PDB file of C-alpha atoms in Angstrom:
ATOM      1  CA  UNK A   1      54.017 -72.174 -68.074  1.00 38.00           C
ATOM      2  CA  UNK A   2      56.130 -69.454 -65.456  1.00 35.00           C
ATOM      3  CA  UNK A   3      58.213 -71.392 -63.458  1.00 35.00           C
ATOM      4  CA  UNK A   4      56.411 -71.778 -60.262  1.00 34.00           C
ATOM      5  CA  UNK A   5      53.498 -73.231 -62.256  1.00 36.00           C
ATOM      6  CA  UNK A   6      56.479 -75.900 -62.987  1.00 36.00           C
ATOM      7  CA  UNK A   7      57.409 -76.479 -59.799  1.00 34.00           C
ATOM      8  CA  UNK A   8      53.403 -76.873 -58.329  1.00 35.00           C
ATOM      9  CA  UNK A   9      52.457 -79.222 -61.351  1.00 36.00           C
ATOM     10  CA  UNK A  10      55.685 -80.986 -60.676  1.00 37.00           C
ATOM     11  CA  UNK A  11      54.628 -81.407 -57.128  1.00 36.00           C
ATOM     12  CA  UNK A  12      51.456 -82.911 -57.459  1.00 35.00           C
ATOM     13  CA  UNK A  13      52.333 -85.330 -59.943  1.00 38.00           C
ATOM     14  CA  UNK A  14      51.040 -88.673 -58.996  1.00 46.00           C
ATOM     15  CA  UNK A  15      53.988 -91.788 -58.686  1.00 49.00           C
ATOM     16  CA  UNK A  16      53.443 -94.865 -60.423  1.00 52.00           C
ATOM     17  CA  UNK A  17      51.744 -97.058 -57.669  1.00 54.00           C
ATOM     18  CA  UNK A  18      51.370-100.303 -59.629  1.00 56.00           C
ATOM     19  CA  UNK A  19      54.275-102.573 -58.397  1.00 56.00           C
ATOM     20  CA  UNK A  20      53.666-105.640 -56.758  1.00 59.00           C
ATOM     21  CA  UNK A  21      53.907-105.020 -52.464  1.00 64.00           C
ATOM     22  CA  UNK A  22      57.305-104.738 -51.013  1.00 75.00           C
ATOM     23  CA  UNK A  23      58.159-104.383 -47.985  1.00 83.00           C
ATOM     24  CA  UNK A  24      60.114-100.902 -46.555  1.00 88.00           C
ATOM     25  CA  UNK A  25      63.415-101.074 -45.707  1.00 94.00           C
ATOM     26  CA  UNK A  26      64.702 -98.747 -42.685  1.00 96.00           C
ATOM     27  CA  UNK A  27      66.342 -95.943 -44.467  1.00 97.00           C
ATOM     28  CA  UNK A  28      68.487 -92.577 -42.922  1.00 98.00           C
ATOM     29  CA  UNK A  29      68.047 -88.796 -43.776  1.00 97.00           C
ATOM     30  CA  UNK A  30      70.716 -86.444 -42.425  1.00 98.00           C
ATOM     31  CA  UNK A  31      69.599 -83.270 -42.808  1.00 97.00           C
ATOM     32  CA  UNK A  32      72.653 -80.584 -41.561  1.00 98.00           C
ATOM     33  CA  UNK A  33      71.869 -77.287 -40.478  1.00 97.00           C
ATOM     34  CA  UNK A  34      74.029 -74.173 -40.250  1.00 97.00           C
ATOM     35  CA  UNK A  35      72.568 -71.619 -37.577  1.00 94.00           C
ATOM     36  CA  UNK A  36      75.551 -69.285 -37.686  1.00 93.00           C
ATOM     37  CA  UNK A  37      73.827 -66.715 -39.563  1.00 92.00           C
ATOM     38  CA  UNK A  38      70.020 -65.070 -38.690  1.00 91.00           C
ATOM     39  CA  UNK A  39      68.597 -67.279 -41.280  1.00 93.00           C
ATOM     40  CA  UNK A  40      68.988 -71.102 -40.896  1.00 95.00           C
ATOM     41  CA  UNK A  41      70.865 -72.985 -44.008  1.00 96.00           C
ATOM     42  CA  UNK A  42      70.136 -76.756 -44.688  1.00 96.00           C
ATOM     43  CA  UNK A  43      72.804 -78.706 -46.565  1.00 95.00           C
ATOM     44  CA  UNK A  44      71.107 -80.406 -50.353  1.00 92.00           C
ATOM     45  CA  UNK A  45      73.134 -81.932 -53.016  1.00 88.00           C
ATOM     46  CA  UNK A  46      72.001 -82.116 -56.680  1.00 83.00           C
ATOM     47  CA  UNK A  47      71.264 -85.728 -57.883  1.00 79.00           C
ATOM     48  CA  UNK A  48      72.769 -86.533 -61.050  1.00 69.00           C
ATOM     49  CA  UNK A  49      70.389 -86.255 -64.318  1.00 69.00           C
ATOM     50  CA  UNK A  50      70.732 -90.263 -65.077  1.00 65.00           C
ATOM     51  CA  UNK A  51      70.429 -91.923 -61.834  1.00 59.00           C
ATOM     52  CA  UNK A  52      66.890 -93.701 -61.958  1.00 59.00           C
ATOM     53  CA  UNK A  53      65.089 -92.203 -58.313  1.00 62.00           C
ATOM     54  CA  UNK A  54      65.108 -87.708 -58.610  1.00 65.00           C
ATOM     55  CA  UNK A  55      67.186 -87.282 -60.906  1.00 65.00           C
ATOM     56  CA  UNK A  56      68.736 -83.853 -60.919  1.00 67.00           C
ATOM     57  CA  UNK A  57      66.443 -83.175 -57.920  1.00 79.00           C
ATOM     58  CA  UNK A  58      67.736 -81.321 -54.715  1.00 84.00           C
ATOM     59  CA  UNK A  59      67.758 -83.499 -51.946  1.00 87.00           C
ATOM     60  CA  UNK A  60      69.170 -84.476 -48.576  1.00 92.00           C
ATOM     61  CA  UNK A  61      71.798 -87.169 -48.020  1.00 93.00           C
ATOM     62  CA  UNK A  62      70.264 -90.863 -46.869  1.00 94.00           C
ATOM     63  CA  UNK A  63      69.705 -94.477 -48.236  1.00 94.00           C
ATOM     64  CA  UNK A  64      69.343 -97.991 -46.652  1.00 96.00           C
ATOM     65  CA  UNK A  65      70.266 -99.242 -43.296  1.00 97.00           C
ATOM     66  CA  UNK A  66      74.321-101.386 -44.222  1.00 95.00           C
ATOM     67  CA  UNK A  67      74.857-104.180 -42.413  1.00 94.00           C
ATOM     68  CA  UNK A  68      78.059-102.124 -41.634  1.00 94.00           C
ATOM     69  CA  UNK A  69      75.724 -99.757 -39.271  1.00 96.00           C
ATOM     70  CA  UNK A  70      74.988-102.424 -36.675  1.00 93.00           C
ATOM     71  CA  UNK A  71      79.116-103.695 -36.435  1.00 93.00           C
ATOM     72  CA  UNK A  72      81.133-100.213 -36.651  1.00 95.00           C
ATOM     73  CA  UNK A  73      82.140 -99.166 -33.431  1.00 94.00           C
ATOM     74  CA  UNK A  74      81.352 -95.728 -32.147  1.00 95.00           C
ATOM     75  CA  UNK A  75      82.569 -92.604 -30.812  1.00 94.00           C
ATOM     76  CA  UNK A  76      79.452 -92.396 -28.238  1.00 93.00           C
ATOM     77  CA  UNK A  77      76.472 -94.385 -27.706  1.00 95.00           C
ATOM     78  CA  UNK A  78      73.491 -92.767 -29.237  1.00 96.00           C
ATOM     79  CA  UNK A  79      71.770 -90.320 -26.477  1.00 97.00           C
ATOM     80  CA  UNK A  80      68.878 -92.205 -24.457  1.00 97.00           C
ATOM     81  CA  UNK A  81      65.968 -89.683 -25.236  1.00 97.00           C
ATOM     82  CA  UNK A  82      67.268 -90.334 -29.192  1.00 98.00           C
ATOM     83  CA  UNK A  83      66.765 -93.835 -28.719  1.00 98.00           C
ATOM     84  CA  UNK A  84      63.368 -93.726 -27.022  1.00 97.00           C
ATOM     85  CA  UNK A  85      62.006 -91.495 -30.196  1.00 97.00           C
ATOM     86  CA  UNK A  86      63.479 -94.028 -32.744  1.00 97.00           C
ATOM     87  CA  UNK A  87      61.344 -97.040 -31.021  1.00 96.00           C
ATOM     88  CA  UNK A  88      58.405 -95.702 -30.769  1.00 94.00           C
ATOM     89  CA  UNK A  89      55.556 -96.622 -33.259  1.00 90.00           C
ATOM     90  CA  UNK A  90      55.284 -99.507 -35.579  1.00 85.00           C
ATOM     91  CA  UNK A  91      56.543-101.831 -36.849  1.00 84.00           C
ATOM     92  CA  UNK A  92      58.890-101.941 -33.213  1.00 88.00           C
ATOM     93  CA  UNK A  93      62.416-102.283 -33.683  1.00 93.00           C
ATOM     94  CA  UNK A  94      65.002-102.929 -31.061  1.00 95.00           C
ATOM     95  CA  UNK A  95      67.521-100.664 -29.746  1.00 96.00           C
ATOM     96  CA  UNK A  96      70.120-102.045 -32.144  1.00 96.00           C
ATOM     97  CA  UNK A  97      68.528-101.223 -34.814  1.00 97.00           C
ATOM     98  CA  UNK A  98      67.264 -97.564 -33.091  1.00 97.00           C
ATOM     99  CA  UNK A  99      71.763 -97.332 -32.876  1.00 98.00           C
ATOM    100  CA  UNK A 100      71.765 -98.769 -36.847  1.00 98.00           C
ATOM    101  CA  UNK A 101      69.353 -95.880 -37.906  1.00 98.00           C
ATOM    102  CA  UNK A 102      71.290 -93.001 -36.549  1.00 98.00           C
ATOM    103  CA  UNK A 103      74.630 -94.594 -37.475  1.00 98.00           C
ATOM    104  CA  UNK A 104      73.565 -94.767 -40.863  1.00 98.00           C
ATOM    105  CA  UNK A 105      72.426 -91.673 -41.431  1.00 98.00           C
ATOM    106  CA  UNK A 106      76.242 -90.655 -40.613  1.00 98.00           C
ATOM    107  CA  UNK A 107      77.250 -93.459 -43.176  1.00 97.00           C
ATOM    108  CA  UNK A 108      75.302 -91.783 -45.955  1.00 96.00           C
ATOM    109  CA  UNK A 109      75.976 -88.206 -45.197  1.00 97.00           C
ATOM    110  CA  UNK A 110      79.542 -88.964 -45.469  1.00 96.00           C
ATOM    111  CA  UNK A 111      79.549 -91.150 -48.230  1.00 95.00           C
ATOM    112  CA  UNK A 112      76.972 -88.739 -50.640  1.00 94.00           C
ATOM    113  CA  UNK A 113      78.740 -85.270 -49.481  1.00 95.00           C
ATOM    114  CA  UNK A 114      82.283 -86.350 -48.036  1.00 95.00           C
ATOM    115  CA  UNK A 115      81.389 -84.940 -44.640  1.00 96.00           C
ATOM    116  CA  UNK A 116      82.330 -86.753 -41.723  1.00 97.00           C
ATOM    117  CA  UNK A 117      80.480 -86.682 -38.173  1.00 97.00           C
ATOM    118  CA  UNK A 118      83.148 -88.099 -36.094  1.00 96.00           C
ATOM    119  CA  UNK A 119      85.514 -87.664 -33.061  1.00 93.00           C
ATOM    120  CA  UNK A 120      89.072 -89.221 -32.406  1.00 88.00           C
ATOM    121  CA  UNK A 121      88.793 -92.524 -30.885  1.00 75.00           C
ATOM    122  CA  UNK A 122      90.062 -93.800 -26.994  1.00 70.00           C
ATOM    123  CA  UNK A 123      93.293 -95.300 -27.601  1.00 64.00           C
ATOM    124  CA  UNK A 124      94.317 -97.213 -30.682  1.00 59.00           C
ATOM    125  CA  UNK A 125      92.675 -96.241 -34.135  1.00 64.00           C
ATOM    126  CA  UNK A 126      90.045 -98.305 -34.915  1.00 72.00           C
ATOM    127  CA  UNK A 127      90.613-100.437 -38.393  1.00 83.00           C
ATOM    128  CA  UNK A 128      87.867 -99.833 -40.337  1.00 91.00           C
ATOM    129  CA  UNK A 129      87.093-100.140 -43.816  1.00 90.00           C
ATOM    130  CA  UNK A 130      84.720-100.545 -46.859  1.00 92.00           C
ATOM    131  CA  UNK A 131      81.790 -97.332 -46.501  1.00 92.00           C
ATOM    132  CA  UNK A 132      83.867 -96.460 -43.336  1.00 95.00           C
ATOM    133  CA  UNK A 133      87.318 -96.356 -44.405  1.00 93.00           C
ATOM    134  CA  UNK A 134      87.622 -92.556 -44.427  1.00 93.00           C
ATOM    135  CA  UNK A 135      86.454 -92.267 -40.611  1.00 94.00           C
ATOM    136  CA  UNK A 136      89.305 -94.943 -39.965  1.00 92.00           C
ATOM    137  CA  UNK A 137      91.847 -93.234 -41.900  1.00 91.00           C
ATOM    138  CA  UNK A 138      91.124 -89.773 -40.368  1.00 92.00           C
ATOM    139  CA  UNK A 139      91.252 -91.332 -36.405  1.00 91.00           C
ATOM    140  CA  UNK A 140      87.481 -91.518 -36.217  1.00 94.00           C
ATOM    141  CA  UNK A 141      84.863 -92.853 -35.107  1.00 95.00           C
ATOM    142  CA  UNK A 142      80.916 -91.924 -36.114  1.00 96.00           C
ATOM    143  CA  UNK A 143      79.651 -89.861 -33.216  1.00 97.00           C
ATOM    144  CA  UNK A 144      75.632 -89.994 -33.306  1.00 97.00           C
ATOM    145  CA  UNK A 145      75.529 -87.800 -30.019  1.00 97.00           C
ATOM    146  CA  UNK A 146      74.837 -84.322 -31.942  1.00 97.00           C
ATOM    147  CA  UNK A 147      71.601 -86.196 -33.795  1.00 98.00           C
ATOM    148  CA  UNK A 148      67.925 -85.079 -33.473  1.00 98.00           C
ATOM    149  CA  UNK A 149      64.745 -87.390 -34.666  1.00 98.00           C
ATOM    150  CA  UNK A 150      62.533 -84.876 -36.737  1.00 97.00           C
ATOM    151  CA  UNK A 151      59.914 -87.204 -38.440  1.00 97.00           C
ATOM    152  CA  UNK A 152      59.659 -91.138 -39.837  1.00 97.00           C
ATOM    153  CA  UNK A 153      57.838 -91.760 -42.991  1.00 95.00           C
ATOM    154  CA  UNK A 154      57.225 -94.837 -44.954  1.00 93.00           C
ATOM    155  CA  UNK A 155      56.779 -95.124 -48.705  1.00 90.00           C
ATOM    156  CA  UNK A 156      53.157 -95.655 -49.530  1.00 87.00           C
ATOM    157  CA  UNK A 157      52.741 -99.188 -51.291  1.00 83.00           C
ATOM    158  CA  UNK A 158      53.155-100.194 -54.760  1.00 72.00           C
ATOM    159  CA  UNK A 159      56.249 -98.074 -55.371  1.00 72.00           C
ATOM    160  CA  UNK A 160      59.070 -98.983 -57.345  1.00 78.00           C
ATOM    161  CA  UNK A 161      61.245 -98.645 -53.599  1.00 81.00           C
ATOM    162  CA  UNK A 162      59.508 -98.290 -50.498  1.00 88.00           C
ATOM    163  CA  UNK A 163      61.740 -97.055 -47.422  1.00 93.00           C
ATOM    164  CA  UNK A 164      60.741 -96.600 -43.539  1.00 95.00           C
ATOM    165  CA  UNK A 165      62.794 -93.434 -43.456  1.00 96.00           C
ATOM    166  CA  UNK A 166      63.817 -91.901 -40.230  1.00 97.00           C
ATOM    167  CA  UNK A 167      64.545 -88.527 -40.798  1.00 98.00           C
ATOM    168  CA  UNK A 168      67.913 -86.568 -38.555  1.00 98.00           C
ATOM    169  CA  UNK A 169      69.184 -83.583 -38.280  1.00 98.00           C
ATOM    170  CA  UNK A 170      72.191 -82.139 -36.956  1.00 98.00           C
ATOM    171  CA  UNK A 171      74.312 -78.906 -36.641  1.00 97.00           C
ATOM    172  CA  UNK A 172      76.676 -77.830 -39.018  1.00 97.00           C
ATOM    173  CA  UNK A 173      79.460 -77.869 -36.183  1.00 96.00           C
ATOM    174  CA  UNK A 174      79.149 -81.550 -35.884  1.00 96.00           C
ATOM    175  CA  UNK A 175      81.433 -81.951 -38.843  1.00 96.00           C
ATOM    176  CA  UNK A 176      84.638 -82.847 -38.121  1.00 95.00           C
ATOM    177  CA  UNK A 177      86.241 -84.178 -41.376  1.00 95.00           C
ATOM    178  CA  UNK A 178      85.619 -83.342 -44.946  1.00 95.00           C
ATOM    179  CA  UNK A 179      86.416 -86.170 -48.130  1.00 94.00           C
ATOM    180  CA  UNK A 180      87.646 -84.437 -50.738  1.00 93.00           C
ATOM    181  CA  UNK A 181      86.818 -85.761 -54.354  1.00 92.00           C
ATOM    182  CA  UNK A 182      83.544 -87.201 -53.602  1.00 91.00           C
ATOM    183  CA  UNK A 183      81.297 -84.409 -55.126  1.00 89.00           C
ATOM    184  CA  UNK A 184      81.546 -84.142 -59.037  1.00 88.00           C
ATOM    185  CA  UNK A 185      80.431 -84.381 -62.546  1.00 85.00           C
ATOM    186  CA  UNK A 186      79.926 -88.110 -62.527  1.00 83.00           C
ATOM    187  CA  UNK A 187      79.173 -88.625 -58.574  1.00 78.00           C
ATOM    188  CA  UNK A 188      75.524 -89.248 -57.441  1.00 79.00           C
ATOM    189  CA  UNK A 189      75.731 -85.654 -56.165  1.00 85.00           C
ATOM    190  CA  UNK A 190      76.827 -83.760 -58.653  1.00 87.00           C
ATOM    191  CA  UNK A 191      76.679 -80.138 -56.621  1.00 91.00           C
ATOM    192  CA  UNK A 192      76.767 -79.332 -52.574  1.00 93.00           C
ATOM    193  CA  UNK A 193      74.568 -75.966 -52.023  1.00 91.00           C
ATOM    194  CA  UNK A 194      73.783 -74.652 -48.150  1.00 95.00           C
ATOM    195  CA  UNK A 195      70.428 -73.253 -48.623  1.00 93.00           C
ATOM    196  CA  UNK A 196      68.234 -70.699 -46.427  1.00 94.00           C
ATOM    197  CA  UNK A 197      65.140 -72.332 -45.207  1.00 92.00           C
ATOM    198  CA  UNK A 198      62.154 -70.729 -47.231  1.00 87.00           C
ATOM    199  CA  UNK A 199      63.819 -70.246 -50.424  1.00 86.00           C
ATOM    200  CA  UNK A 200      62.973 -71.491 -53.395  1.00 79.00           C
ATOM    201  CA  UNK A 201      65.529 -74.151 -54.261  1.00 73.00           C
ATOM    202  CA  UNK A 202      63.860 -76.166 -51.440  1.00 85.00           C
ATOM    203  CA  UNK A 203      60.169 -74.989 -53.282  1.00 83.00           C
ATOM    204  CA  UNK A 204      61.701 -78.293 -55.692  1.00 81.00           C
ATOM    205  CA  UNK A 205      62.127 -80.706 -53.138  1.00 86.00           C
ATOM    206  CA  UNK A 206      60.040 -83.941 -53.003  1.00 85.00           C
ATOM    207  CA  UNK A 207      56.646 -83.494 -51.145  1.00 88.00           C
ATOM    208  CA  UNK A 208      57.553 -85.778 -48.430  1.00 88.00           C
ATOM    209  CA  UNK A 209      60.551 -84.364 -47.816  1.00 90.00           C
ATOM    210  CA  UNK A 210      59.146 -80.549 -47.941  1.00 91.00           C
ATOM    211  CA  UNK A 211      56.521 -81.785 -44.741  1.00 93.00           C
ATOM    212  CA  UNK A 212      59.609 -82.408 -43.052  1.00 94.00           C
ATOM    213  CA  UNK A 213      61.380 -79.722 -43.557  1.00 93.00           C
ATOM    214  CA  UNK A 214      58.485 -77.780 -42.519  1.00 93.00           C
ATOM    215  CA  UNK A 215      58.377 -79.581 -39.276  1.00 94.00           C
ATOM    216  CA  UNK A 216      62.391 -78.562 -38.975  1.00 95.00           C
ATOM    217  CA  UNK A 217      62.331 -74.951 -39.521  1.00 94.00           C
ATOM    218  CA  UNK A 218      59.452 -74.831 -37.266  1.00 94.00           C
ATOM    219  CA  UNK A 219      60.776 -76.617 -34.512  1.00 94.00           C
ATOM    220  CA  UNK A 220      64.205 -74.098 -35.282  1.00 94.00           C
ATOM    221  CA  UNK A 221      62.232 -71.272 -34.866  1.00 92.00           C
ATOM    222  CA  UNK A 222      61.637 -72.358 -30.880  1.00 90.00           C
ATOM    223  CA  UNK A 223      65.273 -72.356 -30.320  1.00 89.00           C
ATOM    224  CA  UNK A 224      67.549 -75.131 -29.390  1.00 91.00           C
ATOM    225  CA  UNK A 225      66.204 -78.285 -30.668  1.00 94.00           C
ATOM    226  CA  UNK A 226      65.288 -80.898 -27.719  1.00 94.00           C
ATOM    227  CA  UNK A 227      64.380 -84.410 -28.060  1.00 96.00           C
ATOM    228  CA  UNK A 228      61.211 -84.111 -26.201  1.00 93.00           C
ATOM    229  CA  UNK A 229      59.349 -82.624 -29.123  1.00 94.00           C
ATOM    230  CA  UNK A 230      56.061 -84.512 -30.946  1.00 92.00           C
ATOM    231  CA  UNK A 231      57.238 -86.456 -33.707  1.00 96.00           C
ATOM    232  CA  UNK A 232      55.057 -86.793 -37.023  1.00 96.00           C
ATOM    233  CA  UNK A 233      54.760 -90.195 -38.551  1.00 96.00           C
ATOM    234  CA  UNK A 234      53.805 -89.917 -42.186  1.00 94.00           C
ATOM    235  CA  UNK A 235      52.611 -93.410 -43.408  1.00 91.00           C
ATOM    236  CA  UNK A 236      49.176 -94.771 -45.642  1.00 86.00           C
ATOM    237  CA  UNK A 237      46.402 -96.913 -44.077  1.00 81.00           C
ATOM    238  CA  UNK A 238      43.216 -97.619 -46.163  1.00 79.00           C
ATOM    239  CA  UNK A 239      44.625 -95.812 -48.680  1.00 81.00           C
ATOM    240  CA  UNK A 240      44.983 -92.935 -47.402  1.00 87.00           C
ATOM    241  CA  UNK A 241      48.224 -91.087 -45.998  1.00 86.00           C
ATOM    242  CA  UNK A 242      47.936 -90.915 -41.806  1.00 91.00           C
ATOM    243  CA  UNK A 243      49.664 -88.736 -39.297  1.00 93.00           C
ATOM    244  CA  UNK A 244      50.368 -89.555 -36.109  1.00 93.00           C
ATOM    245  CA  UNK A 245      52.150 -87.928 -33.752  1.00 94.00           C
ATOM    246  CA  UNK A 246      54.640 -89.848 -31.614  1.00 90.00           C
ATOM    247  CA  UNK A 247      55.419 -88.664 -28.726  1.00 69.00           C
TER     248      UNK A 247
END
């Protein structure tokens, strides 16, 4: 079997869907783009080949909503046409949690890849610690105003882990700090690789996450992104995966 036979059966392989119901718990992608060149690059990071979900899959940075997200203090409130995206559809959510989403999507970014979207704080340096100890120790503060909604998608049910994943992105130049140490042989990301869209690294990517990306590089190719664009919302009713479009 050649190797894109691999990667097609690989795609269409069906996940167990036999677990009892659970229900989704608001998750954060950060995908990071790098537009200096004439081909976009997206930032993925290669899982490690024991962890349980992908392993040694390519994939973005993102997990769970902390209870840290809705407490840290911020460098800027997140913009008002951001928030509008993040509550629209259903289940509704309030605008703390809309500010939660985008915080953690910073959170996990810096956490999985050691880079930090932040800017120096008014005043005194904010005291922070646990999963945001190295924004407090470099001056910062998580700045969400860069971010840009691209799609939400919930796990269909009877999966192992179900997620209502909002999906960011945001421009490489948004980085202000970098962790050293956090990427290595034993680390849940094991690699860092920026990546041109279309190439065939992301050909590997979970199917989910390829729709997504689609919707990115297509929404790159009309210049600047805005946040008045239609947003897809991947979820299952009836058995059956839905779009909508909200917006």
């Amino acid at each position: 079997m050649s190797a894109t036979e691999q990667v097609e059966k690989r795609s269409v392989e069906k996940e167990p869907d036999h677990h009892p119901y659970r229900r989704p718990k608001d998750a954060a992608t950060l995908i990071l783009v790098d537009r200096s060149a004439k081909t976009p690059k997206v930032l993925v990071g290669k899982r490690h080949d024991k962890v349980v979900f992908q392993p040694g899959k390519f994939v973005f940075p993102g997990g769970s909503v902390d209870i840290s997200d809705n407490r840290v203090p911020a460098a800027a409130s997140i913009p008002k046409e951001l928030e509008a995206n993040l509550l629209k559809g259903r289940p509704k959510i309030a605008p703390g949690r809309a500010r939660a989403l985008a915080i953690a999507a910073i959170r996990e970014a810096c956490e999985e890849t050691g880079l930090c979207l932040g800017r120096k704080s008014d005043g005194a340096p904010a005291k922070l610690d646990g999963a945001w100890k190295p924004f407090g120790d470099a001056g910062l503060l998580p700045d969400p105003s860069g971010l840009f909604l691209i799609a939400r998608a919930i796990t269909p049910p009877g999966r192992v882990r179900r997620f209502d994943t909002r999906f960011f992105t945001a421009d490489a130049s948004s980085i202000t700090h970098k962790v050293d140490g956090v990427i290595h042989a034993d680390a849940e990301l094991v690699e860092l690789v920026w990546v041109e869209l279309g190439s065939k690294p992301l050909a590997d990517l979970h199917p989910m996450t390829r729709k997504v990306l689609a919707e990115l590089e297509s929404r790159l190719s009309n210049g600047p992104l805005q946040h008045d664009a239609p947003l897809p919302f991947y979820h299952f009713y009836g058995g059956k995966m839905q779009l909508d479009v909200l917006g």
